[in-house]
Amino acid sequence: MFIKEELNRYNRQMILPELGLKGQEKLKAAKVLVIGAGGLGCPVLQYLAAAGVGTIGIIDDDVVELSNLHRQILYNHTDIGLSKAKTAATKLKLLNPHVDFTAYHERFKADNAVNICRNYELVIDCSDNFNTRYLVNDTCVALGKTLIFGSILQFEGQIAVFNHHGGPNYRDLYPAPPTENINCAEGGVIGILPGIIGLYMANEAIKLICDIGETLAGKLMTINALNNTALIFKIAQEKQSEIVKAEATVREIGEIDKTTLDQWLSESPDEIFLIDVREDYEHEENNIGGVNISLYELTSSLKSIPQGKKVVCYCQTGQRSKMAVQLLEGVYEGEVYSLKKWI
């Protein structure tokens, strides 16, 4: 039941026919865990609290630093040195006193992951490192929890919904962490990017809770804020013996290994057109030849790809190259392959 103040507070979204009073009741009953109260966590927390999600858990062992403030706008300079989780809970309670917050000023680790996650129905991963992402994913898979994922770097961000009704999970997209991990502290990030990606994550949470609209379950959305491009890819599910593969979300991708590529290049090099679909700074640092066309520029660069060749796309992990194959299928007249992890 809602008191009059709540009805007034949520009026503008309750008049949406897709949401209504029933949807608002679902939001109030929802229990959501947000892992990380930094760049992504701040907008996710602010908008879920404002929307009226009834119970929100916040876990982060970090404290506010001066270098956070250009993008983590929930905080200000008076919060420097204070716990992000506790400070966020205090500020969000002022934003919406009708939401219950639990702040965990601790690191999300193997020894606390299950006990914390089991108290929530939806988990949102706003962490910034691969170790935590794999732990969050594996915990959600073990507990059968839906996971909303987001990541940011420089001008690019990703959003996905994993493990929804047994669908693809994070390991289906990234079976293993890359050998080189550039984070925001090293590669930088434009301040508004976490806001853009975080809002998409919050929007996915509201849709999932209210069971409305089309979600990113089994899909990966990539956004480049520098050139205003957005792409959505279907994620193939690898663990077919453990989880039933959803036919609507999977398409077979032609893959070859490095040995096969080397054989093709030695036997008929003129028939092969090799494309590094990573960013230019990645290509300059380490590559195996070919041309460098970023995944985000691939569809606009079709004229530079000669017809009738065997096109082989590669990246570092074999994931972006799979996406590149999906983009080229149907628009390129020739064979297209993705190179498996070669480093």
CSV table of C-alpha atoms in Angstrom, one decimal:
chain,number,residue,atom,x,y,z
A,1,MET,CA,0.0,0.0,0.0
A,2,PHE,CA,1.1,3.5,-0.7
A,3,ILE,CA,0.6,6.6,1.4
A,4,LYS,CA,-0.6,9.8,-0.3
A,5,GLU,CA,2.9,11.3,-0.5
A,6,GLU,CA,4.2,8.2,-2.4
A,7,LEU,CA,1.3,8.4,-4.9
A,8,ASN,CA,2.1,12.1,-5.5
A,9,ARG,CA,5.9,11.3,-5.8
A,10,TYR,CA,5.4,8.6,-8.4
A,11,ASN,CA,2.5,10.1,-10.2
A,12,ARG,CA,4.3,10.9,-13.5
A,13,GLN,CA,5.5,7.3,-14.0
A,14,MET,CA,2.3,5.7,-12.7
A,15,ILE,CA,0.2,7.3,-15.4
A,16,LEU,CA,2.2,5.4,-17.9
A,17,PRO,CA,-0.1,2.7,-19.2
A,18,GLU,CA,2.8,0.2,-19.3
A,19,LEU,CA,3.6,0.7,-15.7
A,20,GLY,CA,0.6,1.9,-13.7
A,21,LEU,CA,-0.2,1.2,-10.0
A,22,LYS,CA,0.6,-2.5,-10.5
A,23,GLY,CA,4.1,-1.7,-11.8
A,24,GLN,CA,4.8,0.7,-9.0
A,25,GLU,CA,3.8,-1.9,-6.5
A,26,LYS,CA,6.3,-4.3,-8.1
A,27,LEU,CA,9.0,-1.6,-7.8
A,28,LYS,CA,8.2,-1.1,-4.1
A,29,ALA,CA,8.4,-4.9,-3.5
A,30,ALA,CA,11.7,-5.3,-5.4
A,31,LYS,CA,15.0,-6.0,-3.7
A,32,VAL,CA,18.0,-4.9,-5.8
A,33,LEU,CA,21.7,-5.2,-5.0
A,34,VAL,CA,24.1,-2.7,-6.6
A,35,ILE,CA,27.7,-3.8,-6.6
A,36,GLY,CA,29.9,-0.7,-6.8
A,37,ALA,CA,28.9,2.8,-5.9
A,38,GLY,CA,31.3,4.6,-8.3
A,39,GLY,CA,30.8,5.9,-11.8
A,40,LEU,CA,28.1,3.5,-12.9
A,41,GLY,CA,26.7,2.9,-9.5
A,42,CYS,CA,25.9,6.5,-8.8
A,43,PRO,CA,23.3,7.0,-11.6
A,44,VAL,CA,21.9,3.5,-11.2
A,45,LEU,CA,21.3,4.1,-7.5
A,46,GLN,CA,19.9,7.6,-7.9
A,47,TYR,CA,17.4,6.7,-10.5
A,48,LEU,CA,16.3,3.4,-8.9
A,49,ALA,CA,15.8,5.2,-5.6
A,50,ALA,CA,13.9,8.0,-7.3
A,51,ALA,CA,11.7,5.4,-9.1
A,52,GLY,CA,10.7,3.8,-5.8
A,53,VAL,CA,12.6,0.5,-5.7
A,54,GLY,CA,11.7,-0.6,-2.2
A,55,THR,CA,14.9,-2.2,-1.0
A,56,ILE,CA,18.4,-1.4,-2.3
A,57,GLY,CA,21.7,-2.9,-1.2
A,58,ILE,CA,24.9,-1.0,-1.9
A,59,ILE,CA,28.3,-2.8,-1.6
A,60,ASP,CA,31.6,-1.0,-2.1
A,61,ASP,CA,34.8,-0.9,0.0
A,62,ASP,CA,36.1,2.2,-1.6
A,63,VAL,CA,36.1,5.8,-0.3
A,64,VAL,CA,35.4,9.0,-2.2
A,65,GLU,CA,38.5,10.6,-3.9
A,66,LEU,CA,38.9,13.9,-5.6
A,67,SER,CA,39.5,12.2,-9.0
A,68,ASN,CA,36.0,10.6,-8.7
A,69,LEU,CA,34.0,13.8,-8.7
A,70,HIS,CA,34.0,14.6,-12.4
A,71,ARG,CA,31.8,11.5,-13.0
A,72,GLN,CA,30.5,10.3,-9.7
A,73,ILE,CA,28.1,13.3,-9.2
A,74,LEU,CA,26.3,11.8,-6.2
A,75,TYR,CA,29.2,12.9,-4.1
A,76,ASN,CA,30.9,16.3,-3.5
A,77,HIS,CA,34.2,17.6,-2.2
A,78,THR,CA,33.0,17.4,1.4
A,79,ASP,CA,32.6,13.6,1.0
A,80,ILE,CA,36.3,13.0,0.1
A,81,GLY,CA,37.7,10.2,2.3
A,82,LEU,CA,34.2,8.9,3.3
A,83,SER,CA,32.8,5.4,2.5
A,84,LYS,CA,31.1,5.4,-0.8
A,85,ALA,CA,28.5,2.8,0.2
A,86,LYS,CA,27.5,4.6,3.4
A,87,THR,CA,27.6,8.1,2.0
A,88,ALA,CA,25.5,7.0,-1.0
A,89,ALA,CA,22.9,5.4,1.3
A,90,THR,CA,22.7,8.6,3.4
A,91,LYS,CA,22.3,10.9,0.4
A,92,LEU,CA,19.8,8.6,-1.3
A,93,LYS,CA,17.6,8.4,1.8
A,94,LEU,CA,17.3,12.1,1.5
A,95,LEU,CA,16.2,11.7,-2.1
A,96,ASN,CA,13.6,9.1,-1.2
A,97,PRO,CA,12.8,8.3,2.4
A,98,HIS,CA,10.4,5.5,1.3
A,99,VAL,CA,13.3,3.3,0.2
A,100,ASP,CA,15.2,1.0,2.5
A,101,PHE,CA,18.9,1.0,2.0
A,102,THR,CA,21.6,-1.4,3.3
A,103,ALA,CA,25.2,-0.2,2.9
A,104,TYR,CA,28.0,-2.8,2.9
A,105,HIS,CA,31.4,-1.0,3.4
A,106,GLU,CA,33.3,-4.1,2.3
A,107,ARG,CA,34.7,-5.7,-0.8
A,108,PHE,CA,32.5,-8.2,-2.7
A,109,LYS,CA,34.5,-11.4,-2.2
A,110,ALA,CA,34.1,-15.1,-2.5
A,111,ASP,CA,33.5,-15.4,1.3
A,112,ASN,CA,30.6,-13.0,1.4
A,113,ALA,CA,29.2,-13.1,-2.2
A,114,VAL,CA,26.5,-15.8,-1.7
A,115,ASN,CA,25.3,-14.5,1.7
A,116,ILE,CA,24.8,-11.0,0.4
A,117,CYS,CA,23.4,-11.8,-3.1
A,118,ARG,CA,20.8,-14.3,-1.8
A,119,ASN,CA,18.9,-11.5,-0.1
A,120,TYR,CA,18.1,-9.7,-3.4
A,121,GLU,CA,16.2,-10.7,-6.5
A,122,LEU,CA,18.1,-8.6,-9.0
A,123,VAL,CA,21.9,-7.9,-9.1
A,124,ILE,CA,23.4,-4.9,-10.9
A,125,ASP,CA,27.2,-5.1,-11.5
A,126,CYS,CA,28.7,-1.7,-11.5
A,127,SER,CA,32.2,-2.9,-10.6
A,128,ASP,CA,35.4,-1.9,-12.5
A,129,ASN,CA,37.5,-5.0,-12.6
A,130,PHE,CA,37.4,-8.4,-14.2
A,131,ASN,CA,37.9,-10.4,-11.0
A,132,THR,CA,34.8,-8.9,-9.4
A,133,ARG,CA,32.8,-9.3,-12.6
A,134,TYR,CA,33.5,-13.0,-12.9
A,135,LEU,CA,32.7,-13.5,-9.2
A,136,VAL,CA,29.4,-11.6,-9.5
A,137,ASN,CA,28.5,-13.6,-12.6
A,138,ASP,CA,29.3,-17.0,-11.1
A,139,THR,CA,27.4,-16.1,-7.9
A,140,CYS,CA,24.3,-15.1,-9.9
A,141,VAL,CA,24.5,-18.3,-12.0
A,142,ALA,CA,24.8,-20.4,-8.9
A,143,LEU,CA,21.8,-18.6,-7.2
A,144,GLY,CA,19.7,-18.3,-10.3
A,145,LYS,CA,19.7,-14.5,-10.1
A,146,THR,CA,19.3,-12.1,-13.1
A,147,LEU,CA,22.4,-9.9,-13.6
A,148,ILE,CA,22.5,-6.5,-15.2
A,149,PHE,CA,26.0,-5.7,-16.4
A,150,GLY,CA,27.7,-2.4,-17.5
A,151,SER,CA,31.2,-1.3,-18.2
A,152,ILE,CA,32.9,1.9,-19.4
A,153,LEU,CA,36.2,3.0,-20.8
A,154,GLN,CA,37.2,6.3,-22.5
A,155,PHE,CA,34.1,7.1,-24.7
A,156,GLU,CA,32.7,3.5,-25.0
A,157,GLY,CA,30.3,1.6,-22.8
A,158,GLN,CA,28.5,-1.8,-22.7
A,159,ILE,CA,25.3,-2.9,-21.2
A,160,ALA,CA,23.8,-6.5,-21.0
A,161,VAL,CA,21.4,-8.6,-19.1
A,162,PHE,CA,22.8,-11.9,-18.1
A,163,ASN,CA,21.5,-15.2,-16.7
A,164,HIS,CA,17.8,-14.1,-17.2
A,165,HIS,CA,15.7,-17.3,-17.1
A,166,GLY,CA,18.9,-19.3,-17.6
A,167,GLY,CA,20.0,-17.3,-20.6
A,168,PRO,CA,23.6,-16.4,-21.6
A,169,ASN,CA,25.9,-15.3,-18.8
A,170,TYR,CA,29.0,-13.1,-18.6
A,171,ARG,CA,31.3,-16.1,-19.3
A,172,ASP,CA,29.5,-16.7,-22.6
A,173,LEU,CA,30.6,-13.3,-23.7
A,174,TYR,CA,34.1,-13.3,-22.1
A,175,PRO,CA,35.2,-16.9,-21.3
A,176,ALA,CA,38.4,-15.6,-19.8
A,177,PRO,CA,39.7,-12.1,-18.9
A,178,PRO,CA,42.0,-10.4,-21.4
A,179,THR,CA,45.7,-10.6,-20.8
A,180,GLU,CA,45.8,-6.8,-20.7
A,181,ASN,CA,43.2,-4.8,-18.7
A,182,ILE,CA,43.1,-1.1,-19.3
A,183,ASN,CA,40.8,0.5,-16.7
A,184,CYS,CA,39.5,4.1,-16.3
A,185,ALA,CA,42.5,5.1,-14.1
A,186,GLU,CA,44.9,4.2,-17.0
A,187,GLY,CA,42.8,4.8,-20.1
A,188,GLY,CA,40.6,7.6,-18.9
A,189,VAL,CA,36.8,8.1,-19.2
A,190,ILE,CA,34.7,11.0,-20.3
A,191,GLY,CA,32.6,12.2,-17.3
A,192,ILE,CA,29.2,11.8,-18.9
A,193,LEU,CA,29.7,8.3,-20.1
A,194,PRO,CA,28.9,6.5,-16.8
A,195,GLY,CA,25.7,8.6,-16.7
A,196,ILE,CA,24.6,7.4,-20.1
A,197,ILE,CA,25.4,3.7,-19.4
A,198,GLY,CA,24.2,3.8,-15.8
A,199,LEU,CA,20.8,5.2,-17.0
A,200,TYR,CA,20.4,2.4,-19.5
A,201,MET,CA,21.2,-0.1,-16.7
A,202,ALA,CA,18.6,1.5,-14.4
A,203,ASN,CA,16.1,1.4,-17.2
A,204,GLU,CA,16.7,-2.3,-17.8
A,205,ALA,CA,16.2,-2.9,-14.0
A,206,ILE,CA,12.8,-1.1,-14.1
A,207,LYS,CA,11.7,-3.1,-17.2
A,208,LEU,CA,12.7,-6.4,-15.6
A,209,ILE,CA,11.1,-5.6,-12.3
A,210,CYS,CA,7.8,-4.4,-13.9
A,211,ASP,CA,8.0,-7.0,-16.7
A,212,ILE,CA,7.5,-4.4,-19.5
A,213,GLY,CA,9.1,-3.7,-22.8
A,214,GLU,CA,12.0,-5.5,-24.5
A,215,THR,CA,15.1,-6.0,-22.4
A,216,LEU,CA,18.8,-6.7,-23.3
A,217,ALA,CA,18.5,-10.3,-22.0
A,218,GLY,CA,20.9,-12.4,-24.1
A,219,LYS,CA,22.2,-9.3,-25.9
A,220,LEU,CA,25.1,-6.8,-25.6
A,221,MET,CA,24.5,-3.2,-26.3
A,222,THR,CA,27.6,-1.0,-27.1
A,223,ILE,CA,27.5,2.8,-27.2
A,224,ASN,CA,30.3,5.1,-28.4
A,225,ALA,CA,29.7,8.6,-27.1
A,226,LEU,CA,32.4,10.1,-29.3
A,227,ASN,CA,30.8,9.2,-32.6
A,228,ASN,CA,27.2,8.6,-31.5
A,229,THR,CA,27.0,5.0,-32.5
A,230,ALA,CA,25.0,2.3,-30.8
A,231,LEU,CA,25.0,-1.4,-31.7
A,232,ILE,CA,23.2,-4.4,-30.3
A,233,PHE,CA,24.6,-8.0,-30.6
A,234,LYS,CA,23.1,-11.3,-29.7
A,235,ILE,CA,25.2,-13.4,-27.3
A,236,ALA,CA,25.9,-17.0,-28.2
A,237,GLN,CA,25.5,-19.4,-25.2
A,238,GLU,CA,28.4,-21.8,-24.9
A,239,LYS,CA,27.4,-24.0,-22.0
A,240,GLN,CA,24.7,-25.9,-23.9
A,241,SER,CA,25.0,-28.9,-21.6
A,242,GLU,CA,24.3,-26.9,-18.5
A,243,ILE,CA,21.8,-24.3,-19.7
A,244,VAL,CA,19.2,-24.7,-22.5
A,245,LYS,CA,20.2,-22.6,-25.5
A,246,ALA,CA,17.6,-20.1,-26.5
A,247,GLU,CA,17.3,-20.4,-30.3
A,248,ALA,CA,16.2,-16.8,-30.7
A,249,THR,CA,19.4,-15.4,-29.2
A,250,VAL,CA,22.0,-17.6,-31.0
A,251,ARG,CA,23.5,-17.7,-34.4
A,252,GLU,CA,26.4,-19.9,-35.4
A,253,ILE,CA,29.6,-17.9,-36.1
A,254,GLY,CA,32.3,-19.3,-38.3
A,255,GLU,CA,35.5,-19.5,-36.2
A,256,ILE,CA,39.1,-20.5,-37.1
A,257,ASP,CA,42.2,-20.8,-35.0
A,258,LYS,CA,45.6,-19.2,-35.5
A,259,THR,CA,47.0,-22.4,-37.0
A,260,THR,CA,44.3,-22.4,-39.7
A,261,LEU,CA,44.9,-18.7,-40.4
A,262,ASP,CA,48.6,-19.2,-40.8
A,263,GLN,CA,48.0,-22.1,-43.2
A,264,TRP,CA,45.6,-20.0,-45.3
A,265,LEU,CA,48.1,-17.1,-45.4
A,266,SER,CA,50.9,-19.4,-46.5
A,267,GLU,CA,48.9,-21.2,-49.2
A,268,SER,CA,46.9,-18.4,-50.7
A,269,PRO,CA,47.7,-15.0,-49.1
A,270,ASP,CA,45.9,-13.0,-51.8
A,271,GLU,CA,42.6,-14.6,-51.0
A,272,ILE,CA,42.7,-13.6,-47.4
A,273,PHE,CA,41.6,-10.1,-46.1
A,274,LEU,CA,42.5,-9.7,-42.4
A,275,ILE,CA,40.8,-7.1,-40.3
A,276,ASP,CA,41.7,-6.1,-36.8
A,277,VAL,CA,38.4,-4.8,-35.3
A,278,ARG,CA,40.0,-3.3,-32.2
A,279,GLU,CA,40.7,0.4,-31.6
A,280,ASP,CA,43.7,1.9,-33.2
A,281,TYR,CA,45.7,2.2,-30.0
A,282,GLU,CA,45.2,-1.6,-29.5
A,283,HIS,CA,46.3,-2.3,-33.0
A,284,GLU,CA,49.4,-0.2,-32.7
A,285,GLU,CA,50.4,-1.9,-29.4
A,286,ASN,CA,50.1,-5.5,-30.7
A,287,ASN,CA,48.7,-7.0,-34.0
A,288,ILE,CA,49.1,-9.8,-36.5
A,289,GLY,CA,48.8,-7.7,-39.6
A,290,GLY,CA,46.0,-6.8,-41.8
A,291,VAL,CA,44.0,-3.6,-41.8
A,292,ASN,CA,42.6,-1.9,-38.7
A,293,ILE,CA,38.9,-1.1,-38.9
A,294,SER,CA,37.3,-0.5,-35.5
A,295,LEU,CA,34.1,-2.6,-34.8
A,296,TYR,CA,32.2,0.7,-34.4
A,297,GLU,CA,33.3,1.8,-37.9
A,298,LEU,CA,32.9,-1.5,-39.7
A,299,THR,CA,29.5,-1.0,-41.3
A,300,SER,CA,30.5,2.4,-42.6
A,301,SER,CA,33.7,1.1,-44.1
A,302,LEU,CA,32.3,-1.7,-46.3
A,303,LYS,CA,33.7,-0.1,-49.4
A,304,SER,CA,37.2,-0.6,-48.1
A,305,ILE,CA,36.7,-4.4,-47.9
A,306,PRO,CA,37.3,-6.1,-51.3
A,307,GLN,CA,34.6,-8.4,-52.4
A,308,GLY,CA,35.1,-12.1,-53.0
A,309,LYS,CA,37.8,-12.5,-50.3
A,310,LYS,CA,37.9,-14.7,-47.2
A,311,VAL,CA,37.5,-12.0,-44.6
A,312,VAL,CA,39.0,-12.9,-41.2
A,313,CYS,CA,38.2,-10.6,-38.3
A,314,TYR,CA,40.3,-10.6,-35.1
A,315,CYS,CA,40.6,-8.9,-31.8
A,316,GLN,CA,42.2,-10.0,-28.5
A,317,THR,CA,39.7,-12.4,-27.0
A,318,GLY,CA,37.7,-13.4,-30.1
A,319,GLN,CA,34.5,-11.6,-28.8
A,320,ARG,CA,34.5,-8.4,-30.8
A,321,SER,CA,35.5,-10.4,-33.9
A,322,LYS,CA,32.4,-12.5,-33.5
A,323,MET,CA,30.3,-9.4,-33.3
A,324,ALA,CA,32.1,-8.2,-36.5
A,325,VAL,CA,31.1,-11.3,-38.3
A,326,GLN,CA,27.4,-10.8,-37.3
A,327,LEU,CA,27.6,-7.2,-38.7
A,328,LEU,CA,29.2,-8.4,-42.0
A,329,GLU,CA,26.9,-11.3,-42.6
A,330,GLY,CA,24.2,-10.4,-45.1
A,331,VAL,CA,26.0,-7.2,-46.3
A,332,TYR,CA,29.3,-8.7,-47.4
A,333,GLU,CA,29.4,-11.1,-50.4
A,334,GLY,CA,32.0,-13.6,-49.3
A,335,GLU,CA,33.1,-15.8,-46.5
A,336,VAL,CA,33.6,-14.2,-43.1
A,337,TYR,CA,35.4,-15.7,-40.2
A,338,SER,CA,36.2,-14.8,-36.6
A,339,LEU,CA,39.7,-15.7,-35.3
A,340,LYS,CA,39.7,-17.4,-31.9
A,341,LYS,CA,41.9,-16.0,-29.1
A,342,TRP,CA,45.4,-15.8,-30.5
A,343,ILE,CA,47.5,-14.3,-27.7
